[in-house]
Amino acid sequence: MKKIILFVFLLATGFSGCEKDDICDENTGTTPRLIIQFYDFTNPTLTKSVTNLAITKSGDTTPYVIYSGVSKIQVPLDIASDLSQYQFILNYGNSNPTFINTDYIEFNYTRNNVYVSRACGYKTVFKLNDTNPYTQTDNTEPDGLWMRNITVIQSDILTENETHLNISL
């Protein structure tokens, strides 16, 4: 009888130390990126693809991503700051430098950390400032803004399932 009680006690002690495996499901939402959709300036109902669009953080010389032949892109916002500064370089890598056009955009927003789960931790969601969501400037050698009109569609950046900005080219 003592052996059975000892066995049950050891078994109960062994299971009490077990923990549920915490694995973050890959379908769980993480910190969303800013979704930008490009449109034709002359016909704003038509999407327009960009060619060799390089995006770099201001001050960097190497692009973190190059998009080509797409009309929708994703841009990460800085989770440690209330602004993100980027260079949007159209026709990046073109052998004729007169075709390369750089616009600078500074996104202004507020951040909020949201608890997702024990396994996934926190994610940061953003809200573009109502009065000044972005500042657009041209290169030091003005070649004209290639982004002709920027419209905020959704200022709350909670998921990547919706477009946040429309840009007309």
PDB file of C-alpha atoms in Angstrom:
ATOM      1  CA  MET A   1       0.000   0.000   0.000  1.00  0.00           C
ATOM      2  CA  LYS A   2       2.864   2.346   0.807  1.00  0.00           C
ATOM      3  CA  LYS A   3       4.330   1.651  -2.641  1.00  0.00           C
ATOM      4  CA  ILE A   4       1.069   2.653  -4.343  1.00  0.00           C
ATOM      5  CA  ILE A   5       0.803   5.866  -2.340  1.00  0.00           C
ATOM      6  CA  LEU A   6       4.452   6.636  -3.066  1.00  0.00           C
ATOM      7  CA  PHE A   7       3.886   5.893  -6.776  1.00  0.00           C
ATOM      8  CA  VAL A   8       0.787   8.177  -6.916  1.00  0.00           C
ATOM      9  CA  PHE A   9       2.683  10.911  -5.036  1.00  0.00           C
ATOM     10  CA  LEU A  10       5.658  10.709  -7.444  1.00  0.00           C
ATOM     11  CA  LEU A  11       3.327  10.660 -10.439  1.00  0.00           C
ATOM     12  CA  ALA A  12       1.410  13.716  -9.168  1.00  0.00           C
ATOM     13  CA  THR A  13       4.663  15.533  -8.419  1.00  0.00           C
ATOM     14  CA  GLY A  14       5.983  14.738 -11.900  1.00  0.00           C
ATOM     15  CA  PHE A  15       2.894  16.125 -13.640  1.00  0.00           C
ATOM     16  CA  SER A  16       2.712  19.225 -11.463  1.00  0.00           C
ATOM     17  CA  GLY A  17       6.014  20.408 -12.940  1.00  0.00           C
ATOM     18  CA  CYS A  18       4.746  20.178 -16.516  1.00  0.00           C
ATOM     19  CA  GLU A  19       3.876  23.352 -18.327  1.00  0.00           C
ATOM     20  CA  LYS A  20       1.653  23.919 -21.294  1.00  0.00           C
ATOM     21  CA  ASP A  21       3.707  24.524 -24.446  1.00  0.00           C
ATOM     22  CA  ASP A  22       3.349  28.129 -25.481  1.00  0.00           C
ATOM     23  CA  ILE A  23       3.780  28.417 -29.214  1.00  0.00           C
ATOM     24  CA  CYS A  24       2.697  31.560 -30.996  1.00  0.00           C
ATOM     25  CA  ASP A  25       0.478  30.613 -33.928  1.00  0.00           C
ATOM     26  CA  GLU A  26       1.905  32.025 -37.167  1.00  0.00           C
ATOM     27  CA  ASN A  27      -1.596  33.309 -38.041  1.00  0.00           C
ATOM     28  CA  THR A  28      -1.596  35.545 -34.971  1.00  0.00           C
ATOM     29  CA  GLY A  29      -1.280  39.212 -35.876  1.00  0.00           C
ATOM     30  CA  THR A  30       2.062  40.863 -35.209  1.00  0.00           C
ATOM     31  CA  THR A  31       3.141  44.486 -35.380  1.00  0.00           C
ATOM     32  CA  PRO A  32       1.522  45.714 -38.609  1.00  0.00           C
ATOM     33  CA  ARG A  33       3.334  47.521 -41.380  1.00  0.00           C
ATOM     34  CA  LEU A  34       2.015  50.599 -43.188  1.00  0.00           C
ATOM     35  CA  ILE A  35       0.210  49.508 -46.380  1.00  0.00           C
ATOM     36  CA  ILE A  36       0.531  51.891 -49.344  1.00  0.00           C
ATOM     37  CA  GLN A  37      -1.450  51.552 -52.591  1.00  0.00           C
ATOM     38  CA  PHE A  38      -0.335  53.426 -55.727  1.00  0.00           C
ATOM     39  CA  TYR A  39      -2.814  54.983 -58.166  1.00  0.00           C
ATOM     40  CA  ASP A  40      -2.680  56.777 -61.498  1.00  0.00           C
ATOM     41  CA  PHE A  41      -2.826  60.556 -60.965  1.00  0.00           C
ATOM     42  CA  THR A  42      -4.830  61.169 -64.155  1.00  0.00           C
ATOM     43  CA  ASN A  43      -7.339  58.388 -63.371  1.00  0.00           C
ATOM     44  CA  PRO A  44      -7.479  57.858 -59.581  1.00  0.00           C
ATOM     45  CA  THR A  45      -9.634  54.718 -59.916  1.00  0.00           C
ATOM     46  CA  LEU A  46      -6.800  52.793 -61.611  1.00  0.00           C
ATOM     47  CA  THR A  47      -3.972  51.285 -59.612  1.00  0.00           C
ATOM     48  CA  LYS A  48      -0.495  51.913 -60.956  1.00  0.00           C
ATOM     49  CA  SER A  49       2.581  49.722 -60.624  1.00  0.00           C
ATOM     50  CA  VAL A  50       5.919  51.130 -59.533  1.00  0.00           C
ATOM     51  CA  THR A  51       9.176  50.247 -61.272  1.00  0.00           C
ATOM     52  CA  ASN A  52      12.298  49.556 -59.229  1.00  0.00           C
ATOM     53  CA  LEU A  53      11.080  51.401 -56.150  1.00  0.00           C
ATOM     54  CA  ALA A  54      13.772  51.247 -53.473  1.00  0.00           C
ATOM     55  CA  ILE A  55      12.969  52.207 -49.909  1.00  0.00           C
ATOM     56  CA  THR A  56      15.722  53.163 -47.516  1.00  0.00           C
ATOM     57  CA  LYS A  57      15.705  54.667 -44.072  1.00  0.00           C
ATOM     58  CA  SER A  58      16.885  58.255 -44.265  1.00  0.00           C
ATOM     59  CA  GLY A  59      20.640  58.365 -43.983  1.00  0.00           C
ATOM     60  CA  ASP A  60      21.146  54.775 -45.208  1.00  0.00           C
ATOM     61  CA  THR A  61      22.602  54.083 -48.630  1.00  0.00           C
ATOM     62  CA  THR A  62      21.467  50.473 -48.991  1.00  0.00           C
ATOM     63  CA  PRO A  63      17.764  49.841 -49.603  1.00  0.00           C
ATOM     64  CA  TYR A  64      16.083  47.448 -47.235  1.00  0.00           C
ATOM     65  CA  VAL A  65      13.647  46.458 -49.987  1.00  0.00           C
ATOM     66  CA  ILE A  66      13.146  47.005 -53.721  1.00  0.00           C
ATOM     67  CA  TYR A  67       9.679  46.677 -55.249  1.00  0.00           C
ATOM     68  CA  SER A  68       9.031  46.314 -58.969  1.00  0.00           C
ATOM     69  CA  GLY A  69       5.821  45.717 -60.877  1.00  0.00           C
ATOM     70  CA  VAL A  70       3.555  46.041 -57.821  1.00  0.00           C
ATOM     71  CA  SER A  71       0.924  48.606 -56.902  1.00  0.00           C
ATOM     72  CA  LYS A  72       0.790  47.830 -53.175  1.00  0.00           C
ATOM     73  CA  ILE A  73       3.719  47.867 -50.757  1.00  0.00           C
ATOM     74  CA  GLN A  74       4.375  47.428 -47.033  1.00  0.00           C
ATOM     75  CA  VAL A  75       6.577  49.782 -45.009  1.00  0.00           C
ATOM     76  CA  PRO A  76       7.559  49.052 -41.396  1.00  0.00           C
ATOM     77  CA  LEU A  77       7.226  51.847 -38.869  1.00  0.00           C
ATOM     78  CA  ASP A  78       9.746  52.329 -36.069  1.00  0.00           C
ATOM     79  CA  ILE A  79       8.402  50.823 -32.827  1.00  0.00           C
ATOM     80  CA  ALA A  80      10.880  52.813 -30.691  1.00  0.00           C
ATOM     81  CA  SER A  81      10.010  56.270 -32.037  1.00  0.00           C
ATOM     82  CA  ASP A  82       6.958  58.347 -32.985  1.00  0.00           C
ATOM     83  CA  LEU A  83       8.306  59.025 -36.460  1.00  0.00           C
ATOM     84  CA  SER A  84       9.882  57.100 -39.303  1.00  0.00           C
ATOM     85  CA  GLN A  85      11.853  58.750 -42.106  1.00  0.00           C
ATOM     86  CA  TYR A  86      12.245  57.043 -45.475  1.00  0.00           C
ATOM     87  CA  GLN A  87      13.604  57.730 -48.936  1.00  0.00           C
ATOM     88  CA  PHE A  88      11.376  56.439 -51.743  1.00  0.00           C
ATOM     89  CA  ILE A  89      13.644  56.106 -54.789  1.00  0.00           C
ATOM     90  CA  LEU A  90      11.807  55.562 -58.077  1.00  0.00           C
ATOM     91  CA  ASN A  91      13.733  53.820 -60.907  1.00  0.00           C
ATOM     92  CA  TYR A  92      16.470  52.758 -58.491  1.00  0.00           C
ATOM     93  CA  GLY A  93      19.537  51.372 -60.253  1.00  0.00           C
ATOM     94  CA  ASN A  94      18.706  52.939 -63.616  1.00  0.00           C
ATOM     95  CA  SER A  95      21.857  53.541 -65.683  1.00  0.00           C
ATOM     96  CA  ASN A  96      20.582  57.023 -66.568  1.00  0.00           C
ATOM     97  CA  PRO A  97      20.614  59.064 -63.334  1.00  0.00           C
ATOM     98  CA  THR A  98      18.103  61.584 -64.723  1.00  0.00           C
ATOM     99  CA  PHE A  99      15.404  58.889 -64.486  1.00  0.00           C
ATOM    100  CA  ILE A 100      16.073  58.276 -60.782  1.00  0.00           C
ATOM    101  CA  ASN A 101      13.810  60.373 -58.555  1.00  0.00           C
ATOM    102  CA  THR A 102      13.936  60.454 -54.758  1.00  0.00           C
ATOM    103  CA  ASP A 103      11.156  61.686 -52.475  1.00  0.00           C
ATOM    104  CA  TYR A 104      11.518  61.820 -48.701  1.00  0.00           C
ATOM    105  CA  ILE A 105       8.597  61.030 -46.411  1.00  0.00           C
ATOM    106  CA  GLU A 106       8.496  61.349 -42.655  1.00  0.00           C
ATOM    107  CA  PHE A 107       5.569  59.523 -41.036  1.00  0.00           C
ATOM    108  CA  ASN A 108       4.306  60.945 -37.730  1.00  0.00           C
ATOM    109  CA  TYR A 109       2.308  58.677 -35.431  1.00  0.00           C
ATOM    110  CA  THR A 110       1.639  57.517 -31.907  1.00  0.00           C
ATOM    111  CA  ARG A 111       2.383  53.989 -30.685  1.00  0.00           C
ATOM    112  CA  ASN A 112       0.478  51.657 -28.410  1.00  0.00           C
ATOM    113  CA  ASN A 113       1.720  48.273 -27.206  1.00  0.00           C
ATOM    114  CA  VAL A 114      -1.051  45.669 -27.165  1.00  0.00           C
ATOM    115  CA  TYR A 115      -0.809  42.364 -25.316  1.00  0.00           C
ATOM    116  CA  VAL A 116      -1.420  39.447 -27.703  1.00  0.00           C
ATOM    117  CA  SER A 117      -0.781  36.358 -25.567  1.00  0.00           C
ATOM    118  CA  ARG A 118       1.786  34.764 -23.305  1.00  0.00           C
ATOM    119  CA  ALA A 119       3.320  32.932 -26.251  1.00  0.00           C
ATOM    120  CA  CYS A 120       3.301  35.890 -28.655  1.00  0.00           C
ATOM    121  CA  GLY A 121       3.952  38.711 -26.205  1.00  0.00           C
ATOM    122  CA  TYR A 122       3.132  42.247 -27.309  1.00  0.00           C
ATOM    123  CA  LYS A 123       2.649  43.930 -30.661  1.00  0.00           C
ATOM    124  CA  THR A 124       2.777  47.629 -31.426  1.00  0.00           C
ATOM    125  CA  VAL A 125      -0.115  49.322 -33.217  1.00  0.00           C
ATOM    126  CA  PHE A 126       0.104  52.822 -34.648  1.00  0.00           C
ATOM    127  CA  LYS A 127      -2.135  55.815 -35.259  1.00  0.00           C
ATOM    128  CA  LEU A 128      -1.066  58.415 -37.823  1.00  0.00           C
ATOM    129  CA  ASN A 129      -1.301  61.952 -36.430  1.00  0.00           C
ATOM    130  CA  ASP A 130      -4.564  63.630 -37.383  1.00  0.00           C
ATOM    131  CA  THR A 131      -3.054  67.045 -38.079  1.00  0.00           C
ATOM    132  CA  ASN A 132       0.288  66.059 -39.650  1.00  0.00           C
ATOM    133  CA  PRO A 133       0.417  62.348 -40.591  1.00  0.00           C
ATOM    134  CA  TYR A 134       3.355  62.784 -42.991  1.00  0.00           C
ATOM    135  CA  THR A 135       5.793  65.321 -44.373  1.00  0.00           C
ATOM    136  CA  GLN A 136       6.905  64.945 -47.978  1.00  0.00           C
ATOM    137  CA  THR A 137      10.017  66.650 -49.346  1.00  0.00           C
ATOM    138  CA  ASP A 138      12.135  66.403 -52.473  1.00  0.00           C
ATOM    139  CA  ASN A 139      15.778  65.547 -53.009  1.00  0.00           C
ATOM    140  CA  THR A 140      18.452  68.167 -52.334  1.00  0.00           C
ATOM    141  CA  GLU A 141      18.676  68.616 -56.114  1.00  0.00           C
ATOM    142  CA  PRO A 142      14.999  69.231 -56.918  1.00  0.00           C
ATOM    143  CA  ASP A 143      13.758  66.979 -59.692  1.00  0.00           C
ATOM    144  CA  GLY A 144      10.077  67.252 -58.885  1.00  0.00           C
ATOM    145  CA  LEU A 145       8.009  65.118 -56.568  1.00  0.00           C
ATOM    146  CA  TRP A 146       7.135  61.836 -58.253  1.00  0.00           C
ATOM    147  CA  MET A 147       4.482  61.171 -55.582  1.00  0.00           C
ATOM    148  CA  ARG A 148       1.974  63.790 -56.653  1.00  0.00           C
ATOM    149  CA  ASN A 149      -0.791  63.242 -54.100  1.00  0.00           C
ATOM    150  CA  ILE A 150      -0.854  61.344 -50.782  1.00  0.00           C
ATOM    151  CA  THR A 151      -4.163  60.542 -49.116  1.00  0.00           C
ATOM    152  CA  VAL A 152      -4.621  58.946 -45.701  1.00  0.00           C
ATOM    153  CA  ILE A 153      -7.285  56.248 -46.042  1.00  0.00           C
ATOM    154  CA  GLN A 154      -6.997  54.662 -42.593  1.00  0.00           C
ATOM    155  CA  SER A 155      -5.062  56.425 -39.822  1.00  0.00           C
ATOM    156  CA  ASP A 156      -5.300  53.488 -37.398  1.00  0.00           C
ATOM    157  CA  ILE A 157      -2.677  50.908 -38.351  1.00  0.00           C
ATOM    158  CA  LEU A 158      -3.958  47.808 -36.587  1.00  0.00           C
ATOM    159  CA  THR A 159      -3.591  45.118 -39.263  1.00  0.00           C
ATOM    160  CA  GLU A 160      -2.100  44.606 -42.708  1.00  0.00           C
ATOM    161  CA  ASN A 161      -5.501  43.667 -44.156  1.00  0.00           C
ATOM    162  CA  GLU A 162      -6.331  47.199 -45.265  1.00  0.00           C
ATOM    163  CA  THR A 163      -4.725  50.049 -47.160  1.00  0.00           C
ATOM    164  CA  HIS A 164      -3.574  52.953 -45.002  1.00  0.00           C
ATOM    165  CA  LEU A 165      -2.300  55.415 -47.641  1.00  0.00           C
ATOM    166  CA  ASN A 166      -3.062  56.043 -51.299  1.00  0.00           C
ATOM    167  CA  ILE A 167      -0.351  57.662 -53.377  1.00  0.00           C
ATOM    168  CA  SER A 168      -1.014  59.047 -56.862  1.00  0.00           C
ATOM    169  CA  LEU A 169       1.813  58.976 -59.403  1.00  0.00           C
TER     170      LEU A 169
END
